[in-house]
Amino acid sequence: MNLLMAPLSSYILSMLILIIPLLDPNSNNFHHKTKTAVKTAFFISTIPLLLMINETAETVSISWKWFNILSTPISITIQLDHYSIIFIPIALMVTWSIVEYSLWYMHSDIKIQLFFKYLLIFLLAMMLLVSAGNFLMLFIGWEGVGIMSYLLIGWYFTRSNAGAAALQAVLYNRIGDIGFLFALFWLISSFDSIDLNFIFSMNHSTPLLLAFIIAAASKSAQFGLHPWLASAMEGPTPVSALLHSSTMVVAGVFLLIRIHPMIESNQTALTTCLCLGAISTAFAATCALTQNDIKKIIAYSTSSQLGLMVVAIGLNMPHLAFFHICTHAFFKAMLFLCSGSIIHNLNDEQDIRKMGGLQKTLPFTTSCVSVGSLALMGTPYLAGFFSKDAIIEAINTSNVNAWALALTIIATSFTAVYSLRIIYFASMMHPRFSTMVTINENNPTIINPIKRLAFGSVIAGLIINQIIVPTSPTIMTMPHHLKLAALMVSILGFIIAMDLASISWTKYPKKFNLSKSINTSFYPIMLHRLIPSSALNFSLRTSSHLIDTLWLEKIGPKGLAELQLPPITKSQEVQQGLIKVWVSIFVFSTLIGVIIGQLV
């Protein structure tokens, strides 16, 4: 019993510790209190993780009655299973590193206390989301991370791009929220319950599952609803590192992992996940190839990895998707923090073509960029290898759609290309930045957070590999060519990237500008410009041609004028003073008089 209570006690204690700084938000050292609170919460949250590793997994669920909607009971339910127990310490460790890094990055911002308050509220919402025991609790956490994302992307709200990006994130997420609410109301009306375990025991219709997939696709930036993630890079770099790489964007995939018992036997839902994930991972990887902004390359890389996680869901392997969420959090957060350090040191320069030679001036940062990029590629025995390779092996040995398999393999190869491109343009060759900038990375608040995440990027895969419980039987044997497929395509991508990077180091001739000729940003341009402008122009033409023609020409002033013209012309003819007109009127009036006289 005591062992069962440990996860719950530690969870509640962690939440209370995180809430304590919010009780005095106007304190001058609020940001330091926040860092201490997150650090303490992390160490407390490792207790249930160690117990789970030692004593094997147990699910603890606790529920408080809240209110009723007609016959549907709504409860506050907290469920701590192996997913929450593993993910919460990872989220807290990544947040601790990013919060500490923010002390340096945001030190000159006058509203630093507010920034840390937003980060802390976001973390509480994320913890609620991963530990929710029913769909309403999950939805509260879901909306909490969404609104904090809006506030943090629009942090520099005086820049019009930041305000537009924040609004774009909200509008894309509204589409997913419609799907989530549709599913929530469907469950309430059909089953009179929103409790996860109860709903898993029921039969589910395909539209319900598709609504959940739409919700996940919008939150996790899958193809069709992906442009907001690249735009979200307008926010400060710590926000990109925390929300848009390691925690908030994986909420959609986490939802699919949570509802996996509902979709595991529905072929339509699984195929939708597989194809959506494959298209997303390939398209985002292609987008990353043509970007020059270092943060946008990493953002598209995140979208690509999220696609790979959705592919794992479509393969009926949610434990692999969760494994990749955990390992991805470390190296992707680290890549963002390193990019923030580079950007800050180069006077806010984000274009990789204006960097170069940084391994001499920023040796620690560029070494960590290399480690993170190698982990992202799936280099053997780094964190990304264990999860990414497992997903590629699973898709190779499954009876799946050949297009989905081909797209995933191509995307894996592209990962190596854009990762090496960052290393090559930022770290290698000679400097291309201004000689006037002062570069200094020797600050513990930069070094320590990146160092922690670097250790995670190296060893996290090996550790988590031992504690993830497979939800389905795993294939232990396969031919050599399938086993080595992921590694081979990554090496091939690496070799091609080296060649392309060395060619493109010098300026392209104007006839062949790669980033212009293969520009993949056509999608947002088409969706945000062409469709609205076509719709508005069509509406304008319709209103001016039809409505103006009808009201102005036929019924309005011109119509009245035309109506009055015939009687006016007749009246003019009568008034001309001709003898024949007078005689005709005399004869006509006489005849009428005679007829009336006869009738009377």
Coordinates of C-alpha atoms in Angstrom, one line a residue, residues 147-530:
I147 CA -3.2 29.4 -24.0
M148 CA 0.3 29.5 -22.5
S149 CA 1.7 28.8 -26.0
Y150 CA -0.3 31.8 -27.3
L151 CA 1.0 34.1 -24.6
L152 CA 4.6 33.0 -24.9
I153 CA 4.8 33.0 -28.7
G154 CA 3.4 36.6 -28.7
W155 CA 5.9 37.6 -25.9
Y156 CA 7.5 40.2 -28.2
F157 CA 4.0 41.5 -29.1
T158 CA 5.3 44.8 -30.5
R159 CA 6.6 42.9 -33.5
S160 CA 3.7 42.3 -35.9
N161 CA 5.2 38.9 -36.9
A162 CA 5.0 37.7 -33.3
G163 CA 1.4 38.7 -32.8
A164 CA 0.5 37.1 -36.1
A165 CA 2.3 33.8 -35.2
A166 CA 0.6 33.6 -31.8
L167 CA -2.8 34.1 -33.4
Q168 CA -1.9 31.5 -36.1
A169 CA -1.0 29.0 -33.4
V170 CA -4.4 29.5 -31.7
L171 CA -6.4 29.3 -34.9
Y172 CA -4.8 26.0 -36.0
N173 CA -5.2 24.6 -32.5
R174 CA -8.9 25.6 -32.6
I175 CA -9.4 23.1 -35.4
G176 CA -8.0 20.4 -33.1
D177 CA -10.1 21.6 -30.2
I178 CA -13.3 21.3 -32.3
G179 CA -12.3 17.6 -32.9
F180 CA -11.6 17.1 -29.2
L181 CA -14.9 18.7 -28.1
F182 CA -16.8 16.7 -30.7
A183 CA -15.3 13.5 -29.3
L184 CA -16.0 14.6 -25.7
F185 CA -19.7 15.4 -26.3
W186 CA -20.0 12.2 -28.3
L187 CA -18.7 10.2 -25.3
I188 CA -21.0 12.0 -22.9
S189 CA -24.1 11.5 -25.1
S190 CA -23.3 7.8 -26.0
F191 CA -21.7 6.4 -22.8
D192 CA -22.7 8.8 -20.0
S193 CA -19.0 8.8 -19.0
I194 CA -15.7 10.4 -19.8
D195 CA -13.5 8.1 -17.7
L196 CA -10.6 6.6 -19.7
N197 CA -10.8 3.0 -18.3
F198 CA -14.6 2.8 -18.7
I199 CA -14.5 4.1 -22.3
F200 CA -11.7 1.7 -23.3
S201 CA -14.1 -1.2 -22.6
M202 CA -16.7 0.0 -25.1
N203 CA -17.0 -0.3 -28.9
H204 CA -16.1 2.8 -30.8
S205 CA -17.2 4.3 -34.1
T206 CA -14.6 5.5 -36.7
P207 CA -15.8 9.2 -36.7
L208 CA -15.1 9.4 -32.9
L209 CA -11.5 8.2 -33.5
L210 CA -11.0 10.4 -36.5
A211 CA -12.1 13.4 -34.3
F212 CA -9.3 12.5 -31.8
I213 CA -6.8 12.1 -34.6
I214 CA -7.7 15.6 -35.9
A215 CA -7.2 16.9 -32.4
A216 CA -3.8 15.3 -32.2
A217 CA -2.8 16.4 -35.7
S218 CA -3.4 20.1 -34.9
K219 CA -1.6 20.0 -31.5
S220 CA 1.4 18.0 -32.9
A221 CA 1.6 20.0 -36.2
Q222 CA 0.9 17.2 -38.6
F223 CA 0.6 17.8 -42.4
G224 CA -2.2 20.2 -43.2
L225 CA -2.1 21.8 -39.8
H226 CA 1.7 22.2 -39.6
P227 CA 2.5 25.8 -40.6
W228 CA 1.9 27.2 -37.1
L229 CA 4.9 25.4 -35.6
A230 CA 7.5 27.1 -37.8
S231 CA 5.8 30.5 -37.2
A232 CA 5.9 29.8 -33.5
M233 CA 9.7 30.4 -33.6
E234 CA 8.9 34.1 -33.3
G235 CA 8.8 33.5 -29.5
P236 CA 11.9 33.7 -27.3
T237 CA 14.3 30.7 -27.8
P238 CA 13.5 29.2 -24.3
V239 CA 9.9 29.0 -25.3
S240 CA 10.8 27.2 -28.6
A241 CA 12.9 24.8 -26.5
L242 CA 10.3 24.0 -23.9
L243 CA 6.9 24.3 -25.7
H244 CA 7.7 23.7 -29.3
S245 CA 10.1 20.8 -29.1
S246 CA 9.8 18.7 -26.0
T247 CA 6.5 19.1 -24.2
M248 CA 3.5 20.9 -25.6
V249 CA 3.8 19.7 -29.2
V250 CA 4.0 16.1 -28.1
A251 CA 0.6 16.5 -26.3
G252 CA -1.2 15.4 -29.5
V253 CA 0.9 12.2 -29.8
F254 CA 0.4 11.6 -26.0
L255 CA -3.3 11.8 -26.6
L256 CA -3.1 9.1 -29.3
I257 CA -0.9 6.9 -26.9
R258 CA -3.5 7.4 -24.1
I259 CA -6.5 6.4 -26.4
H260 CA -4.5 3.6 -28.0
P261 CA -6.8 0.8 -26.6
M262 CA -9.6 2.5 -28.6
I263 CA -7.8 2.6 -31.9
E264 CA -5.8 -0.6 -31.8
S265 CA -8.5 -2.7 -33.5
N266 CA -9.8 0.0 -35.9
Q267 CA -8.0 -0.4 -39.2
T268 CA -9.2 3.0 -40.6
A269 CA -7.8 4.9 -37.6
L270 CA -4.5 3.1 -37.7
T271 CA -4.1 3.6 -41.5
T272 CA -5.0 7.3 -41.1
C273 CA -2.3 7.7 -38.4
L274 CA 0.3 5.8 -40.5
C275 CA -0.3 7.8 -43.7
L276 CA -0.6 11.1 -41.9
G277 CA 2.6 10.5 -40.0
A278 CA 4.5 9.4 -43.0
I279 CA 3.4 12.4 -45.1
S280 CA 4.2 14.8 -42.2
T281 CA 7.6 13.4 -41.5
A282 CA 8.7 13.5 -45.2
F283 CA 7.2 16.9 -45.9
A284 CA 8.6 18.6 -42.8
A285 CA 12.0 17.1 -43.5
T286 CA 11.9 18.4 -47.0
C287 CA 10.9 21.9 -45.7
A288 CA 13.9 21.8 -43.3
L289 CA 16.3 21.3 -46.2
T290 CA 15.5 24.6 -47.8
Q291 CA 15.4 26.8 -44.7
N292 CA 18.2 29.2 -43.7
D293 CA 16.9 30.3 -40.3
I294 CA 18.5 28.0 -37.7
K295 CA 15.4 28.0 -35.5
K296 CA 13.1 27.1 -38.4
I297 CA 15.3 24.2 -39.5
I298 CA 15.0 22.8 -35.9
A299 CA 11.2 23.5 -35.9
Y300 CA 10.6 21.6 -39.1
S301 CA 12.8 18.9 -37.7
T302 CA 10.5 18.7 -34.7
S303 CA 7.5 18.4 -37.0
S304 CA 9.3 15.6 -38.8
Q305 CA 10.0 13.7 -35.6
L306 CA 6.4 14.1 -34.5
G307 CA 5.4 12.5 -37.8
L308 CA 7.6 9.6 -37.0
M309 CA 5.9 9.2 -33.6
V310 CA 2.5 9.2 -35.3
V311 CA 3.8 6.5 -37.7
A312 CA 4.6 4.4 -34.6
I313 CA 1.0 4.8 -33.4
G314 CA -0.2 3.7 -36.8
L315 CA 2.0 0.6 -36.5
N316 CA 0.2 -0.3 -33.2
M317 CA 3.4 0.4 -31.3
P318 CA 2.5 3.2 -28.9
H319 CA 5.3 2.3 -26.5
L320 CA 7.8 3.2 -29.3
A321 CA 6.1 6.5 -29.9
F322 CA 6.4 7.2 -26.2
F323 CA 10.0 6.1 -26.2
H324 CA 10.8 8.5 -29.0
I325 CA 8.9 11.4 -27.1
C326 CA 11.2 10.8 -24.2
T327 CA 14.5 10.6 -26.0
H328 CA 13.6 13.4 -28.5
A329 CA 12.9 15.8 -25.6
F330 CA 16.5 15.9 -24.5
F331 CA 18.4 16.4 -27.8
K332 CA 15.8 18.7 -29.3
A333 CA 15.6 21.0 -26.3
M334 CA 19.4 21.1 -26.3
L335 CA 19.5 22.0 -30.0
F336 CA 17.2 24.9 -29.3
L337 CA 19.2 26.1 -26.3
C338 CA 22.5 25.9 -28.4
S339 CA 20.8 27.8 -31.2
G340 CA 19.7 30.5 -28.7
S341 CA 23.3 30.8 -27.4
I342 CA 24.6 31.2 -31.0
I343 CA 21.9 33.7 -31.9
H344 CA 22.5 35.8 -28.7
N345 CA 26.2 35.8 -29.2
L346 CA 26.0 36.9 -32.8
N347 CA 23.8 39.9 -32.0
D348 CA 20.4 38.2 -32.9
E349 CA 21.6 36.7 -36.2
Q350 CA 19.5 33.6 -37.1
D351 CA 20.7 33.0 -40.7
I352 CA 23.0 30.0 -40.9
R353 CA 24.7 31.5 -44.0
K354 CA 26.0 34.3 -41.8
M355 CA 27.6 32.1 -39.2
G356 CA 30.5 29.7 -39.7
G357 CA 33.7 28.9 -37.8
L358 CA 32.0 28.9 -34.5
Q359 CA 33.9 25.8 -33.2
K360 CA 36.8 28.1 -32.4
T361 CA 34.7 30.8 -30.6
L362 CA 31.9 28.8 -29.1
P363 CA 33.5 25.3 -28.6
F364 CA 31.1 24.0 -26.0
T365 CA 27.9 25.1 -27.7
T366 CA 29.0 23.8 -31.2
S367 CA 30.1 20.5 -29.6
C368 CA 26.6 20.1 -28.1
V369 CA 25.0 21.1 -31.5
S370 CA 27.0 18.2 -33.0
V371 CA 26.0 15.8 -30.3
G372 CA 22.3 16.8 -30.6
S373 CA 22.4 16.5 -34.4
L374 CA 24.0 13.1 -34.3
A375 CA 21.4 11.9 -31.8
L376 CA 18.7 13.3 -34.0
M377 CA 20.2 11.4 -37.0
G378 CA 20.1 8.1 -35.1
T379 CA 23.8 7.6 -34.6
P380 CA 24.3 4.3 -32.8
Y381 CA 24.2 4.3 -29.0
L382 CA 23.1 8.0 -28.7
A383 CA 19.6 8.6 -27.3
G384 CA 17.8 9.0 -30.7
F385 CA 19.2 5.7 -32.0
F386 CA 17.3 3.4 -29.6
S387 CA 13.9 4.9 -30.3
K388 CA 14.2 6.0 -34.0
D389 CA 15.9 2.7 -35.0
A390 CA 13.2 0.8 -33.2
I391 CA 10.4 2.6 -35.2
I392 CA 12.2 2.1 -38.5
E393 CA 12.7 -1.6 -37.7
A394 CA 9.0 -1.9 -36.8
I395 CA 7.8 -0.4 -40.0
N396 CA 10.3 -2.6 -42.0
T397 CA 8.9 -5.8 -40.5
S398 CA 5.2 -4.8 -40.5
N399 CA 2.7 -5.5 -43.2
V400 CA 2.3 -1.8 -44.1
N401 CA 1.5 0.6 -46.9
A402 CA 4.6 0.7 -49.2
W403 CA 4.3 4.5 -49.7
A404 CA 4.3 5.1 -45.9
L405 CA 7.4 3.0 -45.6
A406 CA 9.2 4.8 -48.5
L407 CA 8.3 8.3 -47.2
T408 CA 9.6 7.4 -43.7
I409 CA 12.9 6.0 -45.1
I410 CA 13.3 9.1 -47.2
A411 CA 12.6 11.4 -44.3
T412 CA 15.2 9.5 -42.2
S413 CA 17.8 10.2 -44.9
F414 CA 16.8 13.9 -45.0
T415 CA 17.2 14.1 -41.2
A416 CA 20.9 13.5 -41.8
V417 CA 21.1 16.1 -44.5
Y418 CA 19.6 19.0 -42.6
S419 CA 21.4 18.1 -39.4
L420 CA 24.8 18.1 -41.1
R421 CA 23.8 21.3 -42.9
I422 CA 23.5 23.1 -39.5
I423 CA 26.8 21.7 -38.2
Y424 CA 28.6 22.6 -41.5
F425 CA 27.3 26.1 -41.8
A426 CA 27.4 27.1 -38.1
S427 CA 30.5 25.3 -36.8
M428 CA 32.8 24.5 -39.7
M429 CA 34.8 26.5 -42.3
H430 CA 35.6 30.1 -41.8
P431 CA 33.6 32.8 -40.0
R432 CA 31.0 34.9 -41.9
F433 CA 29.7 37.0 -39.1
S434 CA 30.7 40.6 -38.2
T435 CA 34.1 40.9 -36.5
M436 CA 32.6 43.5 -34.1
V437 CA 30.5 41.0 -32.1
T438 CA 31.7 40.0 -28.6
I439 CA 31.3 36.2 -28.1
N440 CA 31.3 34.7 -24.7
E441 CA 29.7 31.4 -23.6
N442 CA 31.6 31.1 -20.2
N443 CA 28.5 31.5 -18.1
P444 CA 27.3 28.7 -15.8
T445 CA 23.7 29.5 -16.5
I446 CA 24.3 28.7 -20.2
I447 CA 26.8 25.8 -19.8
N448 CA 25.0 23.8 -17.0
P449 CA 21.6 23.4 -18.6
I450 CA 23.1 22.5 -22.0
K451 CA 25.5 20.0 -20.3
R452 CA 22.6 18.3 -18.5
L453 CA 20.6 17.9 -21.7
A454 CA 23.8 16.7 -23.5
F455 CA 24.2 13.9 -20.9
G456 CA 20.6 13.1 -21.4
S457 CA 21.1 13.0 -25.2
V458 CA 23.8 10.4 -24.8
I459 CA 22.5 8.1 -22.1
A460 CA 18.7 8.6 -21.9
G461 CA 18.0 6.1 -24.7
L462 CA 19.9 3.3 -23.0
I463 CA 18.2 3.9 -19.7
I464 CA 14.6 4.4 -21.0
N465 CA 15.1 1.3 -23.2
Q466 CA 15.3 -0.8 -20.1
I467 CA 12.1 0.5 -18.5
I468 CA 9.6 0.9 -21.4
V469 CA 7.1 -1.9 -21.4
P470 CA 6.2 -3.1 -24.9
T471 CA 2.4 -3.2 -25.5
S472 CA 2.7 -5.8 -28.2
P473 CA 5.1 -8.7 -29.1
T474 CA 8.4 -7.4 -30.7
I475 CA 10.1 -9.1 -33.5
M476 CA 13.5 -10.2 -32.4
T477 CA 15.0 -11.5 -35.7
M478 CA 15.1 -9.9 -39.1
P479 CA 17.3 -10.0 -42.2
H480 CA 20.5 -7.9 -42.1
H481 CA 19.3 -5.5 -44.8
L482 CA 16.2 -4.6 -42.8
K483 CA 18.1 -4.3 -39.6
L484 CA 20.6 -1.9 -41.1
A485 CA 18.2 0.0 -43.3
A486 CA 17.8 3.0 -41.0
L487 CA 21.6 3.2 -40.5
M488 CA 22.4 2.9 -44.2
V489 CA 20.0 5.7 -45.3
S490 CA 21.3 8.0 -42.5
I491 CA 24.9 7.3 -43.7
L492 CA 23.9 7.9 -47.3
G493 CA 22.2 11.2 -46.3
F494 CA 25.3 12.2 -44.4
I495 CA 27.6 11.6 -47.4
I496 CA 25.2 13.4 -49.8
A497 CA 24.9 16.3 -47.3
M498 CA 28.7 16.7 -47.0
D499 CA 29.0 17.0 -50.7
L500 CA 26.0 19.4 -51.0
A501 CA 27.2 21.5 -48.1
S502 CA 30.7 22.0 -49.5
I503 CA 29.2 22.9 -52.9
S504 CA 26.7 25.4 -51.4
W505 CA 29.2 27.0 -49.0
T506 CA 29.9 29.6 -51.6
K507 CA 27.0 31.7 -53.0
Y508 CA 24.8 30.1 -55.6
P509 CA 24.7 31.5 -59.1
K510 CA 21.5 33.4 -59.7
K511 CA 20.3 30.8 -62.3
F512 CA 20.2 28.1 -59.7
N513 CA 19.1 29.2 -56.3
L514 CA 18.1 26.0 -54.5
S515 CA 16.1 27.6 -51.7
K516 CA 14.1 29.6 -54.3
S517 CA 13.6 26.8 -56.8
I518 CA 12.6 24.1 -54.3
N519 CA 10.9 26.3 -51.8
T520 CA 8.5 24.2 -49.7
S521 CA 6.8 27.2 -48.0
F522 CA 4.3 27.1 -50.9
Y523 CA 1.8 25.4 -48.5
P524 CA 1.4 28.3 -46.0
I525 CA 1.4 30.8 -48.9
M526 CA -1.3 28.9 -50.6
L527 CA -3.4 28.3 -47.5
H528 CA -2.9 31.8 -45.9
R529 CA -2.8 34.0 -49.1
L530 CA -4.2 32.4 -52.2

